[in-house]
């Protein structure tokens, strides 16, 4: 018996990275999973690599019509929705004086508006069935990070959003929590290495050296935390942000 038997889990931005690892973990514990990502072909390809029931759906989380259509499809094809992981993310890093309005809006659009639109579409079902689990991806960057004024504002915004969801949706059997990862080895951090002109392995080694547990994180570290928070074992936990960072923020 798995923790997510008979549950349907939707994970955004899950064609790769943390989202894909989370989809794999949920499926391994019994969930039927819907992988949402910008590119339908990549989402479908990722779903085909999942062991268990999985579908891939093209969805831009910043677009209300796209979100509505995706959630409707999940319910029609998988028979419901019980868990939402708001994972889709982008970075557009630059020092404030060089940051463009477009890069500010893009980052806010994916992380904050995306989480808002997805949650609004899912909560209709959660409230009606008096059951739902929401896990939002924040970041250690929420606490401030040079070159990430847009991203850090969005990720701290995610924490405030999560607390408010906890208050508003708790009476309806819905838990909402956030995971704030530290350095996780994915395409996103590889892109940061490229931006600062470092070799990926050197960049990871430097991050590991600075970390109290002397390693970088991996997508499975975040998937494990998301799975706990989305499980019934965590039903007395809501509105919280769990830092999963090897102690980087201590
Ligand atoms: P990733 O490897 O870059 O994957 C992000 C995924 O999100 C990609 O598949 C991307 O699709 C998708 N996406 C982007 N914009 C989207 C949109 N508008 N609608 C739907 N999907 C969209 O990133 P990751 O490292 O796994 O990060 C996952 C989450 O964890 C993000 O919220 C990130 O901010 C957060 N996080 C990551 C780290 C880290 O160290 N990696 C640390 C803290 C927090 P495309 O491939 O088409 O762009």
PDB file of C-alpha atoms and ligand atoms in Angstrom:
ATOM      1  CA  UNK A   1       0.000   0.000   0.000  1.00  0.00           C
ATOM      2  CA  UNK A   2       1.330   3.430  -0.964  1.00  0.00           C
ATOM      3  CA  UNK A   3       0.705   6.772   0.728  1.00  0.00           C
ATOM      4  CA  UNK A   4      -0.940   8.040  -2.469  1.00  0.00           C
ATOM      5  CA  UNK A   5      -3.069   5.087  -3.559  1.00  0.00           C
ATOM      6  CA  UNK A   6      -6.248   6.378  -5.278  1.00  0.00           C
ATOM      7  CA  UNK A   7      -4.880   9.921  -5.359  1.00  0.00           C
ATOM      8  CA  UNK A   8      -4.365  12.106  -8.401  1.00  0.00           C
ATOM      9  CA  UNK A   9      -1.384  14.461  -8.191  1.00  0.00           C
ATOM     10  CA  UNK A  10      -0.738  17.379 -10.533  1.00  0.00           C
ATOM     11  CA  UNK A  11       2.814  18.682 -10.720  1.00  0.00           C
ATOM     12  CA  UNK A  12       3.610  21.779 -12.772  1.00  0.00           C
ATOM     13  CA  UNK A  13       6.906  22.218 -14.601  1.00  0.00           C
ATOM     14  CA  UNK A  14       7.449  18.488 -14.199  1.00  0.00           C
ATOM     15  CA  UNK A  15       9.037  17.559 -17.530  1.00  0.00           C
ATOM     16  CA  UNK A  16      12.428  17.674 -15.786  1.00  0.00           C
ATOM     17  CA  UNK A  17      14.298  18.574 -12.620  1.00  0.00           C
ATOM     18  CA  UNK A  18      12.606  18.712  -9.229  1.00  0.00           C
ATOM     19  CA  UNK A  19       9.127  18.415 -10.734  1.00  0.00           C
ATOM     20  CA  UNK A  20       9.941  15.205 -12.581  1.00  0.00           C
ATOM     21  CA  UNK A  21      11.552  13.629  -9.500  1.00  0.00           C
ATOM     22  CA  UNK A  22       8.440  14.584  -7.512  1.00  0.00           C
ATOM     23  CA  UNK A  23       6.158  13.015 -10.120  1.00  0.00           C
ATOM     24  CA  UNK A  24       8.263   9.829 -10.029  1.00  0.00           C
ATOM     25  CA  UNK A  25       8.070   9.715  -6.230  1.00  0.00           C
ATOM     26  CA  UNK A  26       4.305  10.255  -6.095  1.00  0.00           C
ATOM     27  CA  UNK A  27       3.750   7.605  -8.770  1.00  0.00           C
ATOM     28  CA  UNK A  28       6.003   5.147  -6.916  1.00  0.00           C
ATOM     29  CA  UNK A  29       3.780   5.627  -3.849  1.00  0.00           C
ATOM     30  CA  UNK A  30       0.584   4.923  -5.778  1.00  0.00           C
ATOM     31  CA  UNK A  31      -0.596   8.235  -7.259  1.00  0.00           C
ATOM     32  CA  UNK A  32      -1.796   8.761 -10.793  1.00  0.00           C
ATOM     33  CA  UNK A  33       0.225  11.786 -11.882  1.00  0.00           C
ATOM     34  CA  UNK A  34      -0.343  14.604 -14.342  1.00  0.00           C
ATOM     35  CA  UNK A  35       2.839  16.201 -15.606  1.00  0.00           C
ATOM     36  CA  UNK A  36       2.160  19.763 -16.719  1.00  0.00           C
ATOM     37  CA  UNK A  37       4.814  21.647 -18.632  1.00  0.00           C
ATOM     38  CA  UNK A  38       5.048  24.353 -21.276  1.00  0.00           C
ATOM     39  CA  UNK A  39       5.726  21.920 -24.096  1.00  0.00           C
ATOM     40  CA  UNK A  40       3.101  19.172 -24.480  1.00  0.00           C
ATOM     41  CA  UNK A  41       5.529  16.814 -26.278  1.00  0.00           C
ATOM     42  CA  UNK A  42       8.095  17.109 -23.485  1.00  0.00           C
ATOM     43  CA  UNK A  43       5.382  16.629 -20.859  1.00  0.00           C
ATOM     44  CA  UNK A  44       4.137  13.508 -22.668  1.00  0.00           C
ATOM     45  CA  UNK A  45       7.691  12.195 -23.030  1.00  0.00           C
ATOM     46  CA  UNK A  46       8.273  12.643 -19.282  1.00  0.00           C
ATOM     47  CA  UNK A  47       4.957  10.921 -18.488  1.00  0.00           C
ATOM     48  CA  UNK A  48       6.026   7.957 -20.639  1.00  0.00           C
ATOM     49  CA  UNK A  49       9.150   7.577 -18.443  1.00  0.00           C
ATOM     50  CA  UNK A  50       7.070   7.313 -15.236  1.00  0.00           C
ATOM     51  CA  UNK A  51       6.368   3.834 -13.859  1.00  0.00           C
ATOM     52  CA  UNK A  52       2.652   3.837 -13.142  1.00  0.00           C
ATOM     53  CA  UNK A  53      -0.258   5.927 -14.358  1.00  0.00           C
ATOM     54  CA  UNK A  54       0.893   9.254 -15.798  1.00  0.00           C
ATOM     55  CA  UNK A  55      -0.281  11.741 -18.401  1.00  0.00           C
ATOM     56  CA  UNK A  56       1.519  14.740 -19.879  1.00  0.00           C
ATOM     57  CA  UNK A  57      -0.296  17.989 -20.585  1.00  0.00           C
ATOM     58  CA  UNK A  58       1.000  21.165 -22.221  1.00  0.00           C
ATOM     59  CA  UNK A  59       0.192  24.088 -19.925  1.00  0.00           C
ATOM     60  CA  UNK A  60       1.479  27.599 -19.364  1.00  0.00           C
ATOM     61  CA  UNK A  61       0.796  28.240 -15.679  1.00  0.00           C
ATOM     62  CA  UNK A  62       0.836  32.020 -16.289  1.00  0.00           C
ATOM     63  CA  UNK A  63      -2.174  31.779 -18.578  1.00  0.00           C
ATOM     64  CA  UNK A  64      -5.628  31.415 -16.999  1.00  0.00           C
ATOM     65  CA  UNK A  65      -7.269  29.692 -19.986  1.00  0.00           C
ATOM     66  CA  UNK A  66      -4.389  27.221 -20.305  1.00  0.00           C
ATOM     67  CA  UNK A  67      -4.584  26.414 -16.574  1.00  0.00           C
ATOM     68  CA  UNK A  68      -8.359  25.919 -16.607  1.00  0.00           C
ATOM     69  CA  UNK A  69      -8.122  23.624 -19.627  1.00  0.00           C
ATOM     70  CA  UNK A  70      -5.297  21.590 -18.054  1.00  0.00           C
ATOM     71  CA  UNK A  71      -7.107  21.068 -14.739  1.00  0.00           C
ATOM     72  CA  UNK A  72     -10.316  20.114 -16.583  1.00  0.00           C
ATOM     73  CA  UNK A  73      -8.319  17.556 -18.589  1.00  0.00           C
ATOM     74  CA  UNK A  74      -6.750  16.067 -15.464  1.00  0.00           C
ATOM     75  CA  UNK A  75     -10.159  15.599 -13.875  1.00  0.00           C
ATOM     76  CA  UNK A  76     -11.631  14.128 -17.078  1.00  0.00           C
ATOM     77  CA  UNK A  77      -8.717  11.755 -17.793  1.00  0.00           C
ATOM     78  CA  UNK A  78      -7.625  10.737 -14.286  1.00  0.00           C
ATOM     79  CA  UNK A  79     -10.974  11.014 -12.502  1.00  0.00           C
ATOM     80  CA  UNK A  80     -10.206  13.805 -10.040  1.00  0.00           C
ATOM     81  CA  UNK A  81      -7.502  15.880  -8.395  1.00  0.00           C
ATOM     82  CA  UNK A  82      -6.223  15.567  -4.818  1.00  0.00           C
ATOM     83  CA  UNK A  83      -2.681  16.977  -4.764  1.00  0.00           C
ATOM     84  CA  UNK A  84      -1.215  20.051  -6.440  1.00  0.00           C
ATOM     85  CA  UNK A  85       2.508  20.807  -6.538  1.00  0.00           C
ATOM     86  CA  UNK A  86       3.229  24.317  -7.818  1.00  0.00           C
ATOM     87  CA  UNK A  87       6.746  23.704  -9.073  1.00  0.00           C
ATOM     88  CA  UNK A  88       7.042  25.437 -12.474  1.00  0.00           C
ATOM     89  CA  UNK A  89       9.769  28.022 -12.328  1.00  0.00           C
ATOM     90  CA  UNK A  90      12.154  30.237 -14.245  1.00  0.00           C
ATOM     91  CA  UNK A  91      14.988  32.594 -13.391  1.00  0.00           C
ATOM     92  CA  UNK A  92      15.841  35.875 -15.094  1.00  0.00           C
ATOM     93  CA  UNK A  93      18.746  36.984 -12.895  1.00  0.00           C
ATOM     94  CA  UNK A  94      20.353  40.395 -13.036  1.00  0.00           C
ATOM     95  CA  UNK A  95      21.436  43.119 -10.674  1.00  0.00           C
ATOM     96  CA  UNK A  96      18.544  45.453  -9.951  1.00  0.00           C
ATOM     97  CA  UNK A  97      19.889  48.347 -12.021  1.00  0.00           C
ATOM     98  CA  UNK A  98      20.095  46.086 -15.085  1.00  0.00           C
ATOM     99  CA  UNK A  99      16.878  44.107 -14.503  1.00  0.00           C
ATOM    100  CA  UNK A 100      14.237  44.777 -17.126  1.00  0.00           C
ATOM    101  CA  UNK A 101      10.553  45.226 -16.454  1.00  0.00           C
ATOM    102  CA  UNK A 102       9.940  42.258 -18.761  1.00  0.00           C
ATOM    103  CA  UNK A 103      12.172  39.983 -16.648  1.00  0.00           C
ATOM    104  CA  UNK A 104      10.437  41.152 -13.475  1.00  0.00           C
ATOM    105  CA  UNK A 105       6.998  40.405 -14.984  1.00  0.00           C
ATOM    106  CA  UNK A 106       8.046  37.021 -16.408  1.00  0.00           C
ATOM    107  CA  UNK A 107       9.324  35.735 -13.065  1.00  0.00           C
ATOM    108  CA  UNK A 108       6.285  37.039 -11.168  1.00  0.00           C
ATOM    109  CA  UNK A 109       4.034  35.567 -13.850  1.00  0.00           C
ATOM    110  CA  UNK A 110       5.351  32.022 -13.526  1.00  0.00           C
ATOM    111  CA  UNK A 111       6.007  31.735  -9.792  1.00  0.00           C
ATOM    112  CA  UNK A 112       3.309  33.916  -8.249  1.00  0.00           C
ATOM    113  CA  UNK A 113       0.536  34.273 -10.803  1.00  0.00           C
ATOM    114  CA  UNK A 114       1.124  30.667 -11.884  1.00  0.00           C
ATOM    115  CA  UNK A 115       0.707  29.357  -8.331  1.00  0.00           C
ATOM    116  CA  UNK A 116      -2.362  31.573  -7.880  1.00  0.00           C
ATOM    117  CA  UNK A 117      -4.072  30.405 -11.083  1.00  0.00           C
ATOM    118  CA  UNK A 118      -3.311  26.716 -10.538  1.00  0.00           C
ATOM    119  CA  UNK A 119      -4.419  26.822  -6.920  1.00  0.00           C
ATOM    120  CA  UNK A 120      -7.621  28.659  -7.769  1.00  0.00           C
ATOM    121  CA  UNK A 121      -8.492  26.054 -10.414  1.00  0.00           C
ATOM    122  CA  UNK A 122      -7.676  23.110  -8.117  1.00  0.00           C
ATOM    123  CA  UNK A 123      -9.324  24.418  -4.939  1.00  0.00           C
ATOM    124  CA  UNK A 124     -12.798  24.217  -6.499  1.00  0.00           C
ATOM    125  CA  UNK A 125     -12.381  20.442  -6.511  1.00  0.00           C
ATOM    126  CA  UNK A 126     -10.543  20.311  -3.166  1.00  0.00           C
ATOM    127  CA  UNK A 127     -13.235  22.292  -1.326  1.00  0.00           C
ATOM    128  CA  UNK A 128     -16.095  20.338  -2.911  1.00  0.00           C
ATOM    129  CA  UNK A 129     -14.563  17.003  -1.875  1.00  0.00           C
ATOM    130  CA  UNK A 130     -13.257  18.379   1.463  1.00  0.00           C
ATOM    131  CA  UNK A 131      -9.778  17.073   0.674  1.00  0.00           C
ATOM    132  CA  UNK A 132      -6.710  18.548  -0.915  1.00  0.00           C
ATOM    133  CA  UNK A 133      -2.956  18.958  -0.516  1.00  0.00           C
ATOM    134  CA  UNK A 134      -1.000  21.872  -1.931  1.00  0.00           C
ATOM    135  CA  UNK A 135       2.794  22.037  -1.984  1.00  0.00           C
ATOM    136  CA  UNK A 136       4.383  25.223  -3.288  1.00  0.00           C
ATOM    137  CA  UNK A 137       8.028  25.566  -4.282  1.00  0.00           C
ATOM    138  CA  UNK A 138       9.725  28.491  -2.556  1.00  0.00           C
ATOM    139  CA  UNK A 139      13.516  28.832  -2.294  1.00  0.00           C
ATOM    140  CA  UNK A 140      16.296  29.849   0.088  1.00  0.00           C
ATOM    141  CA  UNK A 141      16.528  32.858  -2.252  1.00  0.00           C
ATOM    142  CA  UNK A 142      13.335  34.122  -0.580  1.00  0.00           C
ATOM    143  CA  UNK A 143      15.659  35.331   2.201  1.00  0.00           C
ATOM    144  CA  UNK A 144      17.523  37.522  -0.313  1.00  0.00           C
ATOM    145  CA  UNK A 145      20.074  36.765  -3.015  1.00  0.00           C
ATOM    146  CA  UNK A 146      22.251  39.095  -5.047  1.00  0.00           C
ATOM    147  CA  UNK A 147      21.037  39.272  -8.651  1.00  0.00           C
ATOM    148  CA  UNK A 148      17.622  37.811  -7.867  1.00  0.00           C
ATOM    149  CA  UNK A 149      15.405  40.743  -6.835  1.00  0.00           C
ATOM    150  CA  UNK A 150      12.576  39.360  -8.964  1.00  0.00           C
ATOM    151  CA  UNK A 151      13.009  35.692  -7.980  1.00  0.00           C
ATOM    152  CA  UNK A 152      13.518  36.342  -4.252  1.00  0.00           C
ATOM    153  CA  UNK A 153      10.438  38.595  -4.125  1.00  0.00           C
ATOM    154  CA  UNK A 154       8.404  35.910  -5.904  1.00  0.00           C
ATOM    155  CA  UNK A 155       9.675  33.116  -3.648  1.00  0.00           C
ATOM    156  CA  UNK A 156       8.961  35.083  -0.452  1.00  0.00           C
ATOM    157  CA  UNK A 157       5.577  35.900  -1.982  1.00  0.00           C
ATOM    158  CA  UNK A 158       4.997  32.156  -2.333  1.00  0.00           C
ATOM    159  CA  UNK A 159       5.520  31.802   1.423  1.00  0.00           C
ATOM    160  CA  UNK A 160       2.914  34.494   2.193  1.00  0.00           C
ATOM    161  CA  UNK A 161       0.545  32.929  -0.320  1.00  0.00           C
ATOM    162  CA  UNK A 162       1.028  29.533   1.357  1.00  0.00           C
ATOM    163  CA  UNK A 163       0.246  30.928   4.822  1.00  0.00           C
ATOM    164  CA  UNK A 164      -2.948  32.530   3.535  1.00  0.00           C
ATOM    165  CA  UNK A 165      -4.006  29.299   1.808  1.00  0.00           C
ATOM    166  CA  UNK A 166      -3.486  27.545   5.133  1.00  0.00           C
ATOM    167  CA  UNK A 167      -5.873  29.969   6.852  1.00  0.00           C
ATOM    168  CA  UNK A 168      -8.535  30.087   4.121  1.00  0.00           C
ATOM    169  CA  UNK A 169      -8.604  26.440   3.064  1.00  0.00           C
ATOM    170  CA  UNK A 170      -7.921  24.657   6.356  1.00  0.00           C
ATOM    171  CA  UNK A 171     -11.625  24.532   7.293  1.00  0.00           C
ATOM    172  CA  UNK A 172     -12.254  22.650   4.012  1.00  0.00           C
ATOM    173  CA  UNK A 173      -9.836  19.797   4.615  1.00  0.00           C
ATOM    174  CA  UNK A 174      -7.050  21.339   2.558  1.00  0.00           C
ATOM    175  CA  UNK A 175      -3.417  21.609   3.686  1.00  0.00           C
ATOM    176  CA  UNK A 176      -1.013  24.021   1.997  1.00  0.00           C
ATOM    177  CA  UNK A 177       2.702  24.054   2.679  1.00  0.00           C
ATOM    178  CA  UNK A 178       5.863  25.167   0.933  1.00  0.00           C
ATOM    179  CA  UNK A 179       9.278  23.616   0.411  1.00  0.00           C
ATOM    180  CA  UNK A 180      12.222  26.000   0.145  1.00  0.00           C
ATOM    181  CA  UNK A 181      15.117  24.184  -1.520  1.00  0.00           C
ATOM    182  CA  UNK A 182      18.719  25.213  -1.251  1.00  0.00           C
ATOM    183  CA  UNK A 183      21.159  24.431  -4.068  1.00  0.00           C
ATOM    184  CA  UNK A 184      19.688  21.522  -6.054  1.00  0.00           C
ATOM    185  CA  UNK A 185      21.602  20.065  -8.994  1.00  0.00           C
ATOM    186  CA  UNK A 186      19.256  20.668 -11.950  1.00  0.00           C
ATOM    187  CA  UNK A 187      19.258  22.469 -15.307  1.00  0.00           C
ATOM    188  CA  UNK A 188      18.311  25.632 -13.399  1.00  0.00           C
ATOM    189  CA  UNK A 189      21.525  25.688 -11.316  1.00  0.00           C
ATOM    190  CA  UNK A 190      23.559  24.486 -14.326  1.00  0.00           C
ATOM    191  CA  UNK A 191      22.273  27.568 -16.170  1.00  0.00           C
ATOM    192  CA  UNK A 192      23.426  29.741 -13.254  1.00  0.00           C
ATOM    193  CA  UNK A 193      26.899  28.167 -13.514  1.00  0.00           C
ATOM    194  CA  UNK A 194      26.969  29.058 -17.213  1.00  0.00           C
ATOM    195  CA  UNK A 195      25.839  32.615 -16.466  1.00  0.00           C
ATOM    196  CA  UNK A 196      28.664  33.204 -13.979  1.00  0.00           C
ATOM    197  CA  UNK A 197      31.163  31.507 -16.329  1.00  0.00           C
ATOM    198  CA  UNK A 198      31.874  28.431 -14.179  1.00  0.00           C
ATOM    199  CA  UNK A 199      32.181  24.759 -15.039  1.00  0.00           C
ATOM    200  CA  UNK A 200      29.105  22.894 -13.733  1.00  0.00           C
ATOM    201  CA  UNK A 201      31.119  20.445 -11.593  1.00  0.00           C
ATOM    202  CA  UNK A 202      33.244  23.254 -10.080  1.00  0.00           C
ATOM    203  CA  UNK A 203      30.094  25.257  -9.367  1.00  0.00           C
ATOM    204  CA  UNK A 204      28.484  22.282  -7.586  1.00  0.00           C
ATOM    205  CA  UNK A 205      31.699  21.513  -5.660  1.00  0.00           C
ATOM    206  CA  UNK A 206      31.902  25.121  -4.442  1.00  0.00           C
ATOM    207  CA  UNK A 207      28.270  25.001  -3.297  1.00  0.00           C
ATOM    208  CA  UNK A 208      28.910  21.689  -1.495  1.00  0.00           C
ATOM    209  CA  UNK A 209      31.979  23.121   0.251  1.00  0.00           C
ATOM    210  CA  UNK A 210      29.933  26.037   1.660  1.00  0.00           C
ATOM    211  CA  UNK A 211      27.125  23.754   2.888  1.00  0.00           C
ATOM    212  CA  UNK A 212      27.039  22.374   6.465  1.00  0.00           C
ATOM    213  CA  UNK A 213      26.316  18.837   5.193  1.00  0.00           C
ATOM    214  CA  UNK A 214      29.058  19.228   2.536  1.00  0.00           C
ATOM    215  CA  UNK A 215      26.998  18.242  -0.466  1.00  0.00           C
ATOM    216  CA  UNK A 216      24.577  19.783  -2.911  1.00  0.00           C
ATOM    217  CA  UNK A 217      20.953  18.712  -2.959  1.00  0.00           C
ATOM    218  CA  UNK A 218      19.336  16.512  -5.575  1.00  0.00           C
ATOM    219  CA  UNK A 219      15.774  16.519  -6.927  1.00  0.00           C
ATOM    220  CA  UNK A 220      14.960  13.424  -4.828  1.00  0.00           C
ATOM    221  CA  UNK A 221      15.707  15.402  -1.636  1.00  0.00           C
ATOM    222  CA  UNK A 222      12.907  17.796  -2.540  1.00  0.00           C
ATOM    223  CA  UNK A 223      10.589  15.058  -3.810  1.00  0.00           C
ATOM    224  CA  UNK A 224      10.837  13.323  -0.416  1.00  0.00           C
ATOM    225  CA  UNK A 225       9.877  16.505   1.460  1.00  0.00           C
ATOM    226  CA  UNK A 226       7.028  17.273  -0.966  1.00  0.00           C
ATOM    227  CA  UNK A 227       5.719  13.721  -0.592  1.00  0.00           C
ATOM    228  CA  UNK A 228       5.693  13.995   3.202  1.00  0.00           C
ATOM    229  CA  UNK A 229       3.865  17.348   3.133  1.00  0.00           C
ATOM    230  CA  UNK A 230       1.325  16.015   0.602  1.00  0.00           C
ATOM    231  CA  UNK A 231       0.675  12.888   2.658  1.00  0.00           C
ATOM    232  CA  UNK A 232      -1.913  12.336   5.375  1.00  0.00           C
ATOM    233  CA  UNK A 233       0.954  12.002   7.877  1.00  0.00           C
ATOM    234  CA  UNK A 234       1.281  15.796   7.587  1.00  0.00           C
ATOM    235  CA  UNK A 235      -2.407  16.604   8.043  1.00  0.00           C
ATOM    236  CA  UNK A 236      -1.743  18.755  11.161  1.00  0.00           C
ATOM    237  CA  UNK A 237       0.852  20.837   9.313  1.00  0.00           C
ATOM    238  CA  UNK A 238      -0.346  23.781   7.236  1.00  0.00           C
ATOM    239  CA  UNK A 239       0.884  27.198   6.125  1.00  0.00           C
ATOM    240  CA  UNK A 240       4.505  26.219   6.799  1.00  0.00           C
ATOM    241  CA  UNK A 241       7.667  26.544   4.762  1.00  0.00           C
ATOM    242  CA  UNK A 242      10.155  23.713   5.159  1.00  0.00           C
ATOM    243  CA  UNK A 243      13.732  24.646   4.241  1.00  0.00           C
ATOM    244  CA  UNK A 244      15.408  21.679   2.569  1.00  0.00           C
ATOM    245  CA  UNK A 245      18.899  23.052   2.131  1.00  0.00           C
ATOM    246  CA  UNK A 246      21.431  20.960   4.079  1.00  0.00           C
ATOM    247  CA  UNK A 247      21.526  23.722   6.665  1.00  0.00           C
ATOM    248  CA  UNK A 248      22.591  26.442   4.219  1.00  0.00           C
ATOM    249  CA  UNK A 249      20.361  29.036   5.881  1.00  0.00           C
ATOM    250  CA  UNK A 250      21.405  28.252   9.464  1.00  0.00           C
TER     251      UNK A 250
HETATM  252  P1  LIG B   1      14.079  23.390 -14.063  1.00  0.00           P
HETATM  253  O1  LIG B   1      14.929  22.175 -14.168  1.00  0.00           O
HETATM  254  O2  LIG B   1      14.466  24.623 -14.816  1.00  0.00           O
HETATM  255  O3  LIG B   1      12.578  22.969 -14.432  1.00  0.00           O
HETATM  256  C1  LIG B   1      11.544  23.926 -14.407  1.00  0.00           C
HETATM  257  C2  LIG B   1      10.425  23.447 -15.305  1.00  0.00           C
HETATM  258  O4  LIG B   1       9.381  24.431 -15.268  1.00  0.00           O
HETATM  259  C3  LIG B   1      10.846  23.296 -16.767  1.00  0.00           C
HETATM  260  O5  LIG B   1      10.422  22.060 -17.273  1.00  0.00           O
HETATM  261  C4  LIG B   1      10.148  24.463 -17.438  1.00  0.00           C
HETATM  262  O6  LIG B   1       9.777  24.230 -18.776  1.00  0.00           O
HETATM  263  C5  LIG B   1       8.903  24.593 -16.589  1.00  0.00           C
HETATM  264  N1  LIG B   1       8.245  25.885 -16.778  1.00  0.00           N
HETATM  265  C6  LIG B   1       8.812  27.108 -16.898  1.00  0.00           C
HETATM  266  N2  LIG B   1       7.882  28.039 -17.101  1.00  0.00           N
HETATM  267  C7  LIG B   1       6.686  27.401 -17.116  1.00  0.00           C
HETATM  268  C8  LIG B   1       5.354  27.830 -17.312  1.00  0.00           C
HETATM  269  N3  LIG B   1       5.040  29.128 -17.528  1.00  0.00           N
HETATM  270  N4  LIG B   1       4.367  26.898 -17.276  1.00  0.00           N
HETATM  271  C9  LIG B   1       4.660  25.598 -17.079  1.00  0.00           C
HETATM  272  N5  LIG B   1       5.908  25.132 -16.891  1.00  0.00           N
HETATM  273  C10 LIG B   1       6.916  26.025 -16.923  1.00  0.00           C
HETATM  274  O7  LIG B   1      13.929  23.875 -12.547  1.00  0.00           O
HETATM  275  P2  LIG B   1      14.146  23.093 -11.159  1.00  0.00           P
HETATM  276  O8  LIG B   1      15.522  23.381 -10.716  1.00  0.00           O
HETATM  277  O9  LIG B   1      13.652  21.715 -11.240  1.00  0.00           O
HETATM  278  O10 LIG B   1      13.185  23.963 -10.215  1.00  0.00           O
HETATM  279  C11 LIG B   1      11.850  23.586  -9.907  1.00  0.00           C
HETATM  280  C12 LIG B   1      11.289  24.561  -8.887  1.00  0.00           C
HETATM  281  O11 LIG B   1      12.131  24.580  -7.732  1.00  0.00           O
HETATM  282  C13 LIG B   1      11.216  26.008  -9.373  1.00  0.00           C
HETATM  283  O12 LIG B   1      10.063  26.637  -8.833  1.00  0.00           O
HETATM  284  C14 LIG B   1      12.465  26.614  -8.784  1.00  0.00           C
HETATM  285  O13 LIG B   1      12.347  28.016  -8.658  1.00  0.00           O
HETATM  286  C15 LIG B   1      12.537  25.904  -7.455  1.00  0.00           C
HETATM  287  N6  LIG B   1      13.892  25.882  -6.856  1.00  0.00           N
HETATM  288  C16 LIG B   1      14.937  25.286  -7.492  1.00  0.00           C
HETATM  289  C17 LIG B   1      16.191  25.290  -6.883  1.00  0.00           C
HETATM  290  C18 LIG B   1      17.409  24.656  -7.524  1.00  0.00           C
HETATM  291  O14 LIG B   1      18.503  24.788  -6.936  1.00  0.00           O
HETATM  292  N7  LIG B   1      17.298  23.981  -8.651  1.00  0.00           N
HETATM  293  C19 LIG B   1      16.363  25.927  -5.654  1.00  0.00           C
HETATM  294  C20 LIG B   1      15.277  26.521  -5.046  1.00  0.00           C
HETATM  295  C21 LIG B   1      14.029  26.497  -5.651  1.00  0.00           C
HETATM  296  P3  LIG B   1      10.772  24.596 -20.003  1.00  0.00           P
HETATM  297  O15 LIG B   1      11.802  23.527 -19.978  1.00  0.00           O
HETATM  298  O16 LIG B   1       9.887  24.524 -21.205  1.00  0.00           O
HETATM  299  O17 LIG B   1      11.300  25.956 -19.721  1.00  0.00           O
END
